[in-house]
Coordinates of C-alpha atoms in Angstrom, one line a residue:
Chain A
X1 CA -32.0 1.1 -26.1
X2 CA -29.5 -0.6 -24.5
X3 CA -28.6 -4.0 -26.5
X4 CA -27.6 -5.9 -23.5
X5 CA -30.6 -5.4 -21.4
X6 CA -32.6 -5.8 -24.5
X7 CA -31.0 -9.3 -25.1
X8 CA -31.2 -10.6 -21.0
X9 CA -35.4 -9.5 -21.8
X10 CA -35.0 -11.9 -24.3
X11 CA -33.4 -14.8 -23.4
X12 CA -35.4 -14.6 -20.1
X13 CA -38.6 -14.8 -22.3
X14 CA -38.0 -17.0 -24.6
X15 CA -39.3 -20.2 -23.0
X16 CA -42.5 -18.6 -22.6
X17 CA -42.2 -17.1 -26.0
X18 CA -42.2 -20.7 -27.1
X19 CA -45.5 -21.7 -25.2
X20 CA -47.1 -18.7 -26.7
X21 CA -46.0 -19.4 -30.1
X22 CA -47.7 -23.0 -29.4
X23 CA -50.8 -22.0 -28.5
X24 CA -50.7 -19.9 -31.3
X25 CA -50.3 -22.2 -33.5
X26 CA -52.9 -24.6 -32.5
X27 CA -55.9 -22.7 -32.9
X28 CA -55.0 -22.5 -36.5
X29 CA -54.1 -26.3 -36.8
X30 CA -57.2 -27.2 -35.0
X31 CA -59.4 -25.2 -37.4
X32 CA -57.5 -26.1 -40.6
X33 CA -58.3 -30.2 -39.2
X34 CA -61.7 -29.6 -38.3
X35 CA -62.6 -27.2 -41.7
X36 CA -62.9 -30.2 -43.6
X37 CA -65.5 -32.4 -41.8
X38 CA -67.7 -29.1 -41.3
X39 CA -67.7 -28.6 -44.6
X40 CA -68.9 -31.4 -45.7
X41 CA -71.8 -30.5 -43.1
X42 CA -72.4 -27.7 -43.7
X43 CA -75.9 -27.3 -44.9
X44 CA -76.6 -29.0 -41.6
X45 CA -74.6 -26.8 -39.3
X46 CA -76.0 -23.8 -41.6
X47 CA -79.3 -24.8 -39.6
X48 CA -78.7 -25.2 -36.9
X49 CA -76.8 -21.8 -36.5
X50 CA -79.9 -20.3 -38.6
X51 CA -81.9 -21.0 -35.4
X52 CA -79.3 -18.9 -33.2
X53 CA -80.0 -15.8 -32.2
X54 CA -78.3 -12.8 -34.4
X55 CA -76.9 -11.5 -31.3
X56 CA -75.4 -14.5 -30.3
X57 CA -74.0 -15.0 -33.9
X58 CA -72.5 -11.3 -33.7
X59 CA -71.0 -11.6 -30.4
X60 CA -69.2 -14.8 -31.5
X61 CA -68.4 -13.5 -34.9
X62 CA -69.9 -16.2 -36.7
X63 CA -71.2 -15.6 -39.8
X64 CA -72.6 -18.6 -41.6
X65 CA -70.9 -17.7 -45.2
X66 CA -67.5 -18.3 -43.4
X67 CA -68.2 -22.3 -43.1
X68 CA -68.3 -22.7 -46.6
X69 CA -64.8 -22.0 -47.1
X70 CA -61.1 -22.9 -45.6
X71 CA -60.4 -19.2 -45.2
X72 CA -63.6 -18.0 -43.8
X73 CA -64.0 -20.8 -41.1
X74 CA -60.4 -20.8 -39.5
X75 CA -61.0 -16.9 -39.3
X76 CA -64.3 -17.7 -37.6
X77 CA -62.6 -20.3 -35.6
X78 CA -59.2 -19.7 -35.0
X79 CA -58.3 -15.9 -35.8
X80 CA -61.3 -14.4 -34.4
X81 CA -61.4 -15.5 -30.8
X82 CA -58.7 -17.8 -30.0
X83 CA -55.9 -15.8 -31.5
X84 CA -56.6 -12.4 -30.2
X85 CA -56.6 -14.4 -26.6
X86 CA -53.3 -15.5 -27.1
X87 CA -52.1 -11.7 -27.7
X88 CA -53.7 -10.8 -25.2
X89 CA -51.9 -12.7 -23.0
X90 CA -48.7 -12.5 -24.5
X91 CA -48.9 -8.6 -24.1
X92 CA -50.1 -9.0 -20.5
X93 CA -47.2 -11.4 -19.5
X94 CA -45.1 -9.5 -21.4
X95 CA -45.4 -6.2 -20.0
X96 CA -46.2 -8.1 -16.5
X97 CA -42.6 -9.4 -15.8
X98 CA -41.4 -5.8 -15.5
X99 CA -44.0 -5.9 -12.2
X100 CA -43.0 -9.1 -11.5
X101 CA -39.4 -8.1 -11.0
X102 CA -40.9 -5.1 -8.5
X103 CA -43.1 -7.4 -6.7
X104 CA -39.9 -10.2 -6.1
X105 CA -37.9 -7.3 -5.6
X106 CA -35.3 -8.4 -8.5
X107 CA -35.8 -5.1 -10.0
X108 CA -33.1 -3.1 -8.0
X109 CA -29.7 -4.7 -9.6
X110 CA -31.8 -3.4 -12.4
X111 CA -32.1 0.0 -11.3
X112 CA -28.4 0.1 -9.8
X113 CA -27.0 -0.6 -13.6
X114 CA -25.2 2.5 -15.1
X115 CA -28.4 2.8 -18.0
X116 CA -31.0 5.3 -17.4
X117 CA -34.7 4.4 -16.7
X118 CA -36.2 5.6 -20.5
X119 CA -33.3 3.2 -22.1
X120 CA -33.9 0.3 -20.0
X121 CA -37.9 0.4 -20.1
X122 CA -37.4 0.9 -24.1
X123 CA -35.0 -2.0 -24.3
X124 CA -38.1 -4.1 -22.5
X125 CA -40.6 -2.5 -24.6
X126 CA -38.2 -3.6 -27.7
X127 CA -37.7 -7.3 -26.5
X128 CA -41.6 -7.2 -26.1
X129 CA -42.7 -6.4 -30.2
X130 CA -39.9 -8.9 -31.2
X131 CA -41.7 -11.4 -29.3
X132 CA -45.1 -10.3 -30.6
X133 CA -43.2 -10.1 -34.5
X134 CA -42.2 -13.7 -33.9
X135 CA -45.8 -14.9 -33.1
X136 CA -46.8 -13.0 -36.0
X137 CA -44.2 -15.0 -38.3
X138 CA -45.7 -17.9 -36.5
X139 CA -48.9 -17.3 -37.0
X140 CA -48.0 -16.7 -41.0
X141 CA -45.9 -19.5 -41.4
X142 CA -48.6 -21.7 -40.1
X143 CA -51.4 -20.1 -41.9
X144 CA -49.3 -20.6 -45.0
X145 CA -49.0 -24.0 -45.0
X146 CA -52.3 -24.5 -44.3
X147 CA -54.2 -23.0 -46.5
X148 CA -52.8 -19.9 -49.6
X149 CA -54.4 -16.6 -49.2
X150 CA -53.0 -13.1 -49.1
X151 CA -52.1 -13.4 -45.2
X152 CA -50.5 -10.8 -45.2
X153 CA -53.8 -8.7 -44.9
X154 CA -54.5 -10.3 -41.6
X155 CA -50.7 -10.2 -40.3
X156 CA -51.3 -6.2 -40.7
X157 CA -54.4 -6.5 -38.8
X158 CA -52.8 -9.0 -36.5
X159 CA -49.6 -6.5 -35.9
X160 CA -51.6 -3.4 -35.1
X161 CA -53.8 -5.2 -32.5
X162 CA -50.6 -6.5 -30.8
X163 CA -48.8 -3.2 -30.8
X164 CA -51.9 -2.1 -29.6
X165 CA -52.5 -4.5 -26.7
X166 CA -48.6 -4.7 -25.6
X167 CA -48.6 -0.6 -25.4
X168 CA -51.7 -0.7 -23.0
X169 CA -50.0 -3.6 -21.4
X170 CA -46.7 -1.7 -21.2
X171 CA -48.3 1.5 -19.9
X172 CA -50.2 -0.7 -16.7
X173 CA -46.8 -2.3 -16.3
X174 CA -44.9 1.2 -15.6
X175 CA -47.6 2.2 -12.6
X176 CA -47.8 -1.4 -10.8
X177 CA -46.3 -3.4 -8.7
X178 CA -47.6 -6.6 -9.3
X179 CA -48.1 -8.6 -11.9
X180 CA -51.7 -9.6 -11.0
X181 CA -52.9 -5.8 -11.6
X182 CA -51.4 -6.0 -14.9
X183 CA -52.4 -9.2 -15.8
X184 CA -56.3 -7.9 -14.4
X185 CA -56.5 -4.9 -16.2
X186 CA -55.8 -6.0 -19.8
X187 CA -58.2 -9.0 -19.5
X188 CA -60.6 -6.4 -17.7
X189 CA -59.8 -4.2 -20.7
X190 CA -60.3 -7.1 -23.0
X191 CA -63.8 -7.8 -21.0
X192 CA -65.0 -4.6 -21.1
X193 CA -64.4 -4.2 -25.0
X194 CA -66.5 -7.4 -25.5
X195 CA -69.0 -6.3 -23.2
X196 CA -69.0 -2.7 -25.3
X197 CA -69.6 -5.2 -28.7
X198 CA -72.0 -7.4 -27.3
X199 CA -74.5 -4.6 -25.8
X200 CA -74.0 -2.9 -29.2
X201 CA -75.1 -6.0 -31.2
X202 CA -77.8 -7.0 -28.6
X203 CA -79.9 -4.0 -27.6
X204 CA -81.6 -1.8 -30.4
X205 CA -80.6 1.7 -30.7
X206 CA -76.8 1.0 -28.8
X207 CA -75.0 0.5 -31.8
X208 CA -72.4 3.4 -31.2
X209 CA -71.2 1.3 -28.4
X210 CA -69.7 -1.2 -30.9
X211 CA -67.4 2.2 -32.2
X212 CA -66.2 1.9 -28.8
X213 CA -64.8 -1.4 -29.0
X214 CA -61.4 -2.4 -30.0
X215 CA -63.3 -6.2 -30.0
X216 CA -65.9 -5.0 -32.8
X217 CA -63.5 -3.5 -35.5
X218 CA -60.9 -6.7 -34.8
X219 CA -63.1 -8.4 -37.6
X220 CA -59.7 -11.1 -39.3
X221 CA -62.4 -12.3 -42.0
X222 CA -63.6 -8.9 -43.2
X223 CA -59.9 -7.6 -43.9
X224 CA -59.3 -10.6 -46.0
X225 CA -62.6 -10.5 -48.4
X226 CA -62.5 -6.8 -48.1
X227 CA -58.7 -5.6 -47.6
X228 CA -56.9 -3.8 -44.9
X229 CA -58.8 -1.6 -42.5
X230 CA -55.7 1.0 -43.1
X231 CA -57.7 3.7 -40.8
X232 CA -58.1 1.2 -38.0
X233 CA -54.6 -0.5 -38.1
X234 CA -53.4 3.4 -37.6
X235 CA -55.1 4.7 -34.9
X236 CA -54.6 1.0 -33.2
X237 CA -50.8 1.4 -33.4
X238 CA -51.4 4.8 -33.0
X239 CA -52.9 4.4 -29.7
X240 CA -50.2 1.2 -29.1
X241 CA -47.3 3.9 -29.7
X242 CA -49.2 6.3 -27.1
X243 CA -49.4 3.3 -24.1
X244 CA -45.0 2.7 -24.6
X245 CA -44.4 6.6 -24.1
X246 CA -47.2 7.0 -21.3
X247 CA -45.2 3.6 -19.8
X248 CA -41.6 5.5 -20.5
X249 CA -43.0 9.0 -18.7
X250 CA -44.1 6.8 -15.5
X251 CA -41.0 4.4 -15.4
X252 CA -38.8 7.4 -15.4
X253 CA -40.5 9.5 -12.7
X254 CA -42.0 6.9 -10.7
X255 CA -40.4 5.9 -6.6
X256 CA -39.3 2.0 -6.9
X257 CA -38.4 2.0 -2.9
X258 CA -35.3 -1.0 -2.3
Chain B
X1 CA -14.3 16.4 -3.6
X2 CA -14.4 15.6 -0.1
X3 CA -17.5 14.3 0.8
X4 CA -19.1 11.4 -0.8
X5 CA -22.3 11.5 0.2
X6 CA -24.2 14.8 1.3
X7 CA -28.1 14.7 2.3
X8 CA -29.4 17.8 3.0
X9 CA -32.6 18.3 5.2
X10 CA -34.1 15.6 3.5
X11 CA -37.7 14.9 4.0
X12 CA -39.1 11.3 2.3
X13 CA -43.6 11.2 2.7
X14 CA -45.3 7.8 1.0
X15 CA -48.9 8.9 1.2
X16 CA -49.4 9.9 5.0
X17 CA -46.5 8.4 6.2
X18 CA -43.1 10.5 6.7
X19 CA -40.5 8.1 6.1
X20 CA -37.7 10.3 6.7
X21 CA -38.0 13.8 8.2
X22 CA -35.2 16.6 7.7
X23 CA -32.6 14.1 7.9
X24 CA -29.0 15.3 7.3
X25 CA -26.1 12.9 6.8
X26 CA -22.2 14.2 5.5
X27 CA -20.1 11.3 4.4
X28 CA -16.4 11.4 4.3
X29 CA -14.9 10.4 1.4
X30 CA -12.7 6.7 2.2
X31 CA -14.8 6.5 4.9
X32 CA -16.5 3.6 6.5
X33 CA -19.7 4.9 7.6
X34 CA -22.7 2.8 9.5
X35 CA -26.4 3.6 10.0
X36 CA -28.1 2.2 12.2
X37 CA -31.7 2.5 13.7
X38 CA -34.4 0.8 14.7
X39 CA -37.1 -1.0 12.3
X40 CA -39.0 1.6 10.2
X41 CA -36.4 4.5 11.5
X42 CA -35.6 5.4 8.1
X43 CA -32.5 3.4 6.6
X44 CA -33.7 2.1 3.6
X45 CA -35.7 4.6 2.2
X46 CA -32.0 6.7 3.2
X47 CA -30.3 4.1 1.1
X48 CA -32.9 4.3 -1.5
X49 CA -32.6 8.1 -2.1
X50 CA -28.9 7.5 -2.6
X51 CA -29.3 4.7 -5.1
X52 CA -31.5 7.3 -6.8
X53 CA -34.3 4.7 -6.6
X54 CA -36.4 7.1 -5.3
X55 CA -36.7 10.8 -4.6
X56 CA -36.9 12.8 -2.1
X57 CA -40.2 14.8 -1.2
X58 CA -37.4 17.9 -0.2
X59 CA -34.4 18.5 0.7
X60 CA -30.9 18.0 -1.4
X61 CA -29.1 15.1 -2.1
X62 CA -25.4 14.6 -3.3
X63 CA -23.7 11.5 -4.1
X64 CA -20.0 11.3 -5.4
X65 CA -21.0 15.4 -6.5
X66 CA -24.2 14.1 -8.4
X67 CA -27.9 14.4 -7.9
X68 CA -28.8 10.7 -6.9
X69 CA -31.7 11.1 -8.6
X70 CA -31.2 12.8 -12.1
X71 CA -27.7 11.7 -12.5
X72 CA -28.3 8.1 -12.2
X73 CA -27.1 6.5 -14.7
X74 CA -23.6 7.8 -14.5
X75 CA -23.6 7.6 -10.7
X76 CA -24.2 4.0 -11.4
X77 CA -20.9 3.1 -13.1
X78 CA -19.2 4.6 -9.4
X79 CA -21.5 2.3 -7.1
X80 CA -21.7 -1.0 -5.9
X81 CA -25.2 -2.0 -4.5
X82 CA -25.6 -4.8 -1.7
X83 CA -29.2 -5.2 -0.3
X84 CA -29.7 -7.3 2.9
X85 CA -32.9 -9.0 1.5
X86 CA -31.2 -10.5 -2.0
X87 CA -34.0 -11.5 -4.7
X88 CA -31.7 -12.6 -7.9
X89 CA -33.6 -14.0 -11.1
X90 CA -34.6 -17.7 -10.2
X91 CA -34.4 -19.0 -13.8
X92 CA -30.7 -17.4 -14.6
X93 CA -27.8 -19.3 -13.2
X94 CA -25.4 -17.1 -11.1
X95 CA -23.1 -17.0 -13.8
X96 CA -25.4 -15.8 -16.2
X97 CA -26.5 -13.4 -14.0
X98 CA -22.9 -12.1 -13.0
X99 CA -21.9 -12.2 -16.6
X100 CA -25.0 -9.7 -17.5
X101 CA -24.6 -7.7 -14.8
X102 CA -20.6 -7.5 -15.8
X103 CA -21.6 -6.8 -19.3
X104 CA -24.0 -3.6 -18.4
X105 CA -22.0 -2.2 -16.5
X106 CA -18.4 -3.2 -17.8
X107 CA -16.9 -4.8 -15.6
X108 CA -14.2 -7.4 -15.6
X109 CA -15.8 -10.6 -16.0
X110 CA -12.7 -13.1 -15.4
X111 CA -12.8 -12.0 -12.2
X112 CA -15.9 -14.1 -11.5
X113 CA -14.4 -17.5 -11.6
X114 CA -11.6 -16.5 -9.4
X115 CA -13.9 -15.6 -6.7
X116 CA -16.7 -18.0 -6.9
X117 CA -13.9 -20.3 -5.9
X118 CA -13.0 -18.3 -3.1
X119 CA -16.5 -17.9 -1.9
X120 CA -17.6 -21.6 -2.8
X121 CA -20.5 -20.1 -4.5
X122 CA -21.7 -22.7 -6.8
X123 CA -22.4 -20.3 -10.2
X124 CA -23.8 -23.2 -12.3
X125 CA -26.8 -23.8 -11.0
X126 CA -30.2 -21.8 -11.7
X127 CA -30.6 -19.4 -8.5
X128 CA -34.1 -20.6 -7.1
X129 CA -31.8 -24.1 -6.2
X130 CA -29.6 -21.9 -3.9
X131 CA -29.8 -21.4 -0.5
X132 CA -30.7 -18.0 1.3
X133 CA -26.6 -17.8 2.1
X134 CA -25.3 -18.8 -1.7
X135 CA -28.0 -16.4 -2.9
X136 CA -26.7 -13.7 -0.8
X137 CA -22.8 -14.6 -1.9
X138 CA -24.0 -14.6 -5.4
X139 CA -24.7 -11.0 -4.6
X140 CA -21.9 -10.2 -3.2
X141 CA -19.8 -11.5 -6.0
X142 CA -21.9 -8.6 -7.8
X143 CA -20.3 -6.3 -5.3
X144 CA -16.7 -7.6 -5.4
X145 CA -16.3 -7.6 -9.4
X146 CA -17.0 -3.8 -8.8
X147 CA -13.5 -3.1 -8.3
X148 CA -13.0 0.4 -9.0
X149 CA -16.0 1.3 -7.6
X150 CA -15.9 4.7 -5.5
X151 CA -18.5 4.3 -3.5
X152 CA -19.8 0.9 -1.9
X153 CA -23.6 1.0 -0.3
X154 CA -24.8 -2.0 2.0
X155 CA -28.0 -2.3 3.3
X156 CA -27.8 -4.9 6.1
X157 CA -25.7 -7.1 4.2
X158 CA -24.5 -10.2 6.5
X159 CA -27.7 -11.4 6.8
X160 CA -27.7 -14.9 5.9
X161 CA -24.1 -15.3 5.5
X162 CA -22.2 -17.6 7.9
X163 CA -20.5 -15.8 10.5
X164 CA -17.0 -16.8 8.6
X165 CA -18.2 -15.3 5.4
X166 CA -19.8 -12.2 7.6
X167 CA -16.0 -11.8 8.7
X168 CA -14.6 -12.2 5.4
X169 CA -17.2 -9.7 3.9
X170 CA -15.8 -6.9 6.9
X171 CA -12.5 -7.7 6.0
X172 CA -12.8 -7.0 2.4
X173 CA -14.7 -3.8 2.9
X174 CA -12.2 -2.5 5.2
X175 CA -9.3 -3.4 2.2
X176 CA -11.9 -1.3 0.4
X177 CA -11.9 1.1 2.1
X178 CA -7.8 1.6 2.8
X179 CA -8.1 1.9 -0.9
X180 CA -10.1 4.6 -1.0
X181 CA -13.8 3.9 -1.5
X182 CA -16.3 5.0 0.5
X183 CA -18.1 2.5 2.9
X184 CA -22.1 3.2 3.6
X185 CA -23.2 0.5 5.8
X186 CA -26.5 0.0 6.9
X187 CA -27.0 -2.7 9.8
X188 CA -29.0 -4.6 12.5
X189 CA -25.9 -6.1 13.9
X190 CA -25.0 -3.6 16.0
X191 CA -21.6 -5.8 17.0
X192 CA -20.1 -5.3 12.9
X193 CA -21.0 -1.6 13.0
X194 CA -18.7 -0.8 15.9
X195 CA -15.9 -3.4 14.5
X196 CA -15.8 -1.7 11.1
X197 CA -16.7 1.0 11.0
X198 CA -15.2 5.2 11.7
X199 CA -18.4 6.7 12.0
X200 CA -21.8 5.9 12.6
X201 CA -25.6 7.5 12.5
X202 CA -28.0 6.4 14.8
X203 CA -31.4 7.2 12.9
X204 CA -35.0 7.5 14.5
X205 CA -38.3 8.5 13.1
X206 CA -36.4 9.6 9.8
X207 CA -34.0 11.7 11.8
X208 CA -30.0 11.3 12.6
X209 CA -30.6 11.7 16.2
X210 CA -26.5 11.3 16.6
X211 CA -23.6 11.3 14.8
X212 CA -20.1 10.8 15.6
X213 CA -17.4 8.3 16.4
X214 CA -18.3 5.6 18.1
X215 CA -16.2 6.8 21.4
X216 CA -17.9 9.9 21.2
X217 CA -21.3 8.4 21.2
X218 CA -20.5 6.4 24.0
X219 CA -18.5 8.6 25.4
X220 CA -17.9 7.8 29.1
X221 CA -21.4 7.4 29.7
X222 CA -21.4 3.9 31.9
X223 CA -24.4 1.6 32.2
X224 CA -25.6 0.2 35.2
X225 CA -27.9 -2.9 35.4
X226 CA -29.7 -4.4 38.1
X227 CA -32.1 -6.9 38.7
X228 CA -34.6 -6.7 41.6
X229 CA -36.9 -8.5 44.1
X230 CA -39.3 -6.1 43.8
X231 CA -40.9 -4.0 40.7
X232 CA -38.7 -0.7 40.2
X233 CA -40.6 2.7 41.1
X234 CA -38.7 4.8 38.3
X235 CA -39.7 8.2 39.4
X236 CA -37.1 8.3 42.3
X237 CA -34.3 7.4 39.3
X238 CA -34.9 10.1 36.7
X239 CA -31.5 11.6 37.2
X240 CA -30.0 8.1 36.0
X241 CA -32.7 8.1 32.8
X242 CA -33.7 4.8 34.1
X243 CA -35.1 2.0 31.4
X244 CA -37.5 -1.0 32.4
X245 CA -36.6 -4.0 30.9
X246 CA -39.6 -5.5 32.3
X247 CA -40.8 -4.6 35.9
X248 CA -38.0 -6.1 37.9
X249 CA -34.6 -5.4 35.2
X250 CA -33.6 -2.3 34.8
X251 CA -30.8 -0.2 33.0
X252 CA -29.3 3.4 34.8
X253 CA -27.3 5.4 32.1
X254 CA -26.3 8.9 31.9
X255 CA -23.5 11.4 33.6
X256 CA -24.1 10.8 36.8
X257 CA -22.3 8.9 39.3
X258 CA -23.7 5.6 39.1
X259 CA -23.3 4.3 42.3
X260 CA -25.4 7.3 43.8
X261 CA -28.0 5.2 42.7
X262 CA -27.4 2.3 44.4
X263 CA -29.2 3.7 48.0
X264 CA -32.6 4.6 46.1
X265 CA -32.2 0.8 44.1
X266 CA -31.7 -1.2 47.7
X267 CA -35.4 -0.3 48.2
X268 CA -36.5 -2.8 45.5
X269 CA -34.3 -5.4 46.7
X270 CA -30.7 -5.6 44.4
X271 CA -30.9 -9.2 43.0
X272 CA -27.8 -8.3 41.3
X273 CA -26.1 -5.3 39.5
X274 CA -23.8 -5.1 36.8
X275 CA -21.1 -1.9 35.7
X276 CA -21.0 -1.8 32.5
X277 CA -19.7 0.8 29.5
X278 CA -22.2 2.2 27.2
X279 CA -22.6 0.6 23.7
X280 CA -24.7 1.1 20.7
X281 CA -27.5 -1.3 21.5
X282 CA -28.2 0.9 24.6
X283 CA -27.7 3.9 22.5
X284 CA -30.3 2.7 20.4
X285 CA -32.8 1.5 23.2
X286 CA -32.4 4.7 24.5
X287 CA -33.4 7.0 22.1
X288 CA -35.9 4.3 20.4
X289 CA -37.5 4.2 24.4
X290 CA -36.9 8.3 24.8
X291 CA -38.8 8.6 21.2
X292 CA -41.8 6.4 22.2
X293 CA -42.3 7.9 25.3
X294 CA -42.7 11.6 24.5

C-alpha cells in the first residue's frame, strides 16, 4: 500500500462518497417516516398484500409479519432493496474510476510513478472498503437513531455483501477499459442474481436456483430475528477477498498501451 | 553504463496486428535522441515498452540497465514522462496534482511555484477549466520538477504549446541534456527533431528503417522538384526514385546526378524545378511511399 496514492483515491472520491452516503441514508429515513402511518394500517395493507401472489411477495422480500413492526418494515423497505442498490453502485463506481482513468487516459502519470502495480491497485482497493466502512457507519448511525436494535447483526451482513460486491467490482475493473463495462457487469451480475431468486421462488421444482443467488441469502430481516448468517458472511467476504487478488494478478500483468 | 536505452529485436502483436516488428534501437547515454515515423509506425507502443507500460511479445528491453517491464517501479524514480496527448485529472487543481505527483515520487515541491510563474501556468484552478496549451504546461511542470531525473522520454510533446513555449521546452531539454540526461524524443514536427536533436530513428511498420545522424541520413543526397504541364510517366525516372505528389509535382532524389534528369522531365513540360537538399520529411515520404508500394 502506498499511503499517498491511497489518500489522492480518497480525496478524489469523497464528493461522491458523500452522495452515496446520502442516498444511503434516505432509504432508511424514508422508511422510519413512513413505518408509522402503515402501521397504523396495517390490517388493511395485510390484505391487500394477502391477495398478492407468493412469488411476487418473495421476489420483493415482503413478508407481511415485517409491517407490524419498526424493525421488520424498514428491513422490508429500506435494507432489503434500496440499500443493497446503493452498494451496488458504490462498488461499481468505485472500482469503475480505475477504468475511468484508462478510458481518459489519466492513468499513465499513474503508471510512470516510482510504486509498483500490486501497491498502487491495493492502495485503490484500500481507499475503496474505507469508503464502503464509512457507509456502513452511515448506515448504523442512522439506523440508530431511528429506531434501537442490535444493528450490528445487519452491519455484519451489510459488510460482507460490500466486500463482496467491491471485490467483483474490483476484479472487472483490472481487465476493462471503460467504465461502462464495469459499471454493466455488476448490475448485470446484480440482475442475473435476482433473476436466479425469482425463478427459484416462482417455478416449482427450481428451488436450488435460489442457492445460486447472492440476492436470496441477502435476507437484512432474517439476520436480525434470527442472528448472523456467520457461514454466509464468510464465504461472501471469502469470495470478496478472491475478486481484490484476481484484480491484483490482472493489474500487474495486464498491457495499459500510452 | 553507456547506453541508456537498449531494445533488442523487439516484436510488439495486439491481437492480429504487429505493432512493432524486430525493432532495435541503442541510446547513448546524455544523448538527445528523436523518433520519428509516420502514423501507426510504431512510436508509441516503442515509448510504451520503455515506460514499462507494456511488454513486449519478444525481444529484450533495457532502460537505464533495467528491464522496463519488471523493474518498474525503481526505473520510475530515474524517468520523467511527457505524453503529447495530456489527460490530467479534471477535478484536481494543477497544484494538487503537482503536489501528489511530487509527493509519490519525491520530488522537490518548492520548485513548483517558481516555475508556474515562469510558464504562466495558472495552478489554482481545477484542470477541466484549462486550455489544451495550460494543460499541456501543467504536464510539463511534471517533467521539469524532475530534476535529477536520468532519463527524460517525450512522446510528441509540443503539441499544443505555443511556438514560444515549444522553444522554451527545446531549450530546456538541451540544458538537460549538457547535464547529462538522456533525451528520447518522439515527434511529428519533423523541423524540432533536426534542431535538437544528435541522433534520430526513422521508424516504419514497427521497424528502425534508419538510424544515424541527421547529416548521415541526409547525407548529400539532393532533391529535385518539378512541376509539370503534363502528367509525369515515372517509368523513364526510376534511376532518380521518382515520387508523385499528384500527377503533375513530382520529387527526384537519390545518388544520381540530378540534372541528368532534366532531358527525360522536358518531355512533360518543366513548369518549374527546384534544387533542393534532402531533409527528413522527404526521408520519411520516402520510405513511408517505398513501404506502401512493395
Amino acid at each position: 500500500m502506498n499511503s499517498q496514492v491511497f489518500a489522492n483515491a480518497l480525496r478524489l472520491g469523497r464528493l461522491g462518497l458523500l452522495w452515496y452516503a446520502i442516498g444511503i441514508m434516505l432509504p432508511i429515513f424514508s422508511g422510519r417516516l413512513g413505518q408509522s402511518a402503515m402501521q397504523d394500517q396495517g390490517a388493511a395493507l395485510g390484505k391487500i398484500m394477502e391477495g398478492l401472489p407468493p412469488a411476487v411477495l418473495a421476489m420483493f422480500k415482503i413478508n407481511l409479519a415485517s409491517f407490524s413492526s419498526p424493525i421488520g418494515y424498514m428491513c422490508a423497505r429500506g435494507l432489503s432493496l434500496l440499500w443493497p442498490i446503493v452498494v451496488i453502485a458504490f462498488a461499481a463506481g468505485s472500482a469503475g474510476g480505475i477504468s475511468s482513468m484508462i478510458e481518459r487516459g489519466t492513468i499513465h502519470f499513474e503508471l510512470s510513478l516510482p510504486v509498483s502495480r500490486t501497491r498502487w491497485y491495493q492502495s485503490r482497493i484500500l481507499a475503496g472498503l474505507l469508503g464502503l466502512v464509512v457507509l456502513m457507519l452511515v448506515t448504523f448511525a442512522v439506523l440508530s437513531v431511528s429506531v434501537r436494535a442490535e444493528w450490528w447483526r445487519f452491519m455484519m451482513l451489510g459488510l460482507a455483501f460490500g466486500i463482496l460486491w467491491l471485490g467483483i467490482g474490483y476484479a472487472v475493473a483490472a481487465f476493462a477499459r471503460d467504465r461502462a463495462l464495469v459499471t454493466g457487469v455488476v448490475f448485470g451480475l446484480f440482475g442475473l442474481e435476482f433473476l436466479l431468486a425469482t425463478l427459484a421462488s416462482t417455478i416449482s421444482g427450481a428451488g436450488w436456483l435460489g442457492n445460486l443467488s447472492i440476492w436470496t441469502n441477502y435476507a437484512p430481516e432474517s439476520a436480525m430475528n434470527d442472528g448472523v448468517p456467520w457461514g454466509t458472511v464468510a464465504l461472501w467476504v471469502t469470495i470478496g477477498v478472491l475478486g481484490f487478488a484476481v484484480a491484483l494478478w490482472r493489474w500487474r500483468t495486464r498491457d495499459i498501451p500510452a | 553504463m553507456t547506453q541508456a536505452i537498449v531494445l533488442q529485436n523487439i516484436s510488439k502483436r495486439y491481437g492480429t496486428t504487429k505493432a512493432l516488428d524486430g525493432l532495435e534501437l541503442a541510446v547513448e547515454v546524455g544523448e538527445l535522441f528523436g523518433l520519428v515515423g509516420v502514423n501507426g509506425a510504431g512510436k508509441t507502443t516503442t515509448l510504451s515498452i520503455i515506460m514499462g507500460f507494456i511488454h513486449a511479445s519478444s525481444g529484450s528491453a533495457s532502460v537505464l540497465g533495467l528491464d522496463p517491464w519488471t523493474d518498474a517501479p525503481k526505473l520510475h524514480s530515474s524517468i520523467a514522462w511527457l505524453p503529447g496527448d495530456v489527460r490530467l485529472p479534471d477535478a484536481q487543481s494543477g497544484l494538487e496534482w503537482l503536489t501528489y505527483q511530487a509527493g509519490v515520487a519525491k520530488l522537490d515541491h518548492a520548485l513548483i511555484p517558481a516555475l508556474a510563474n515562469e510558464w504562466e501556468v495558472p495552478l489554482n484552478r481545477p484542470m477541466r477549466t484549462l486550455s489544451k496549451g495550460n494543460r499541456q504546461k501543467v504536464a510539463l511542470l511534471r517533467l521539469l520538477i524532475a530534476k535529477d531525473a536520468k532519463l527524460l522520454v517525450l512522446d510528441e510533446p509540443t503539441s499544443g504549446l505555443d511556438p514560444v513555449a515549444q522553444e522554451r521546452l527545446l531549450l530546456a531539454l538541451r540544458e538537460r541534456a549538457a547535464a547529462g540526461a538522456t533525451v528520447f524524443f518522439s515527434s511529428h514536427s519533423l523541423t524540432e527533431v533536426q534542431t535538437l536533436c544528435d541522433r534520430v530513428a526513422v521508424i516504419d511498420r514497427g521497424q528502425v528503417l534508419k538510424l544515424g545522424t541527421l547529416n548521415a541520413l541526409t547525407g548529400d543526397t539532393h532533391t529535385l522538384t518539378v512541376w509539370t504541364q503534363k502528367p509525369v510517366n515515372t517509368s523513364s525516372l526510376e534511376p532518380w526514385k521518382p515520387r508523385l505528389i499528384s500527377n503533375t509535382h513530382a520529387i527526384l532524389s537519390g545518388d544520381r546526378l540530378l540534372e541528368d534528369a532534366l532531358p527525360k522531365l522536358m518531355a512533360f513540360g518543366i513548369e518549374r524545378a527546384e534544387f533542393g537538399g534532402m531533409n527528413l520529411e522527404h526521408l520519411l515520404e520516402q520510405n513511408h511511399t517505398r513501404e506502401v508500394t512493395r
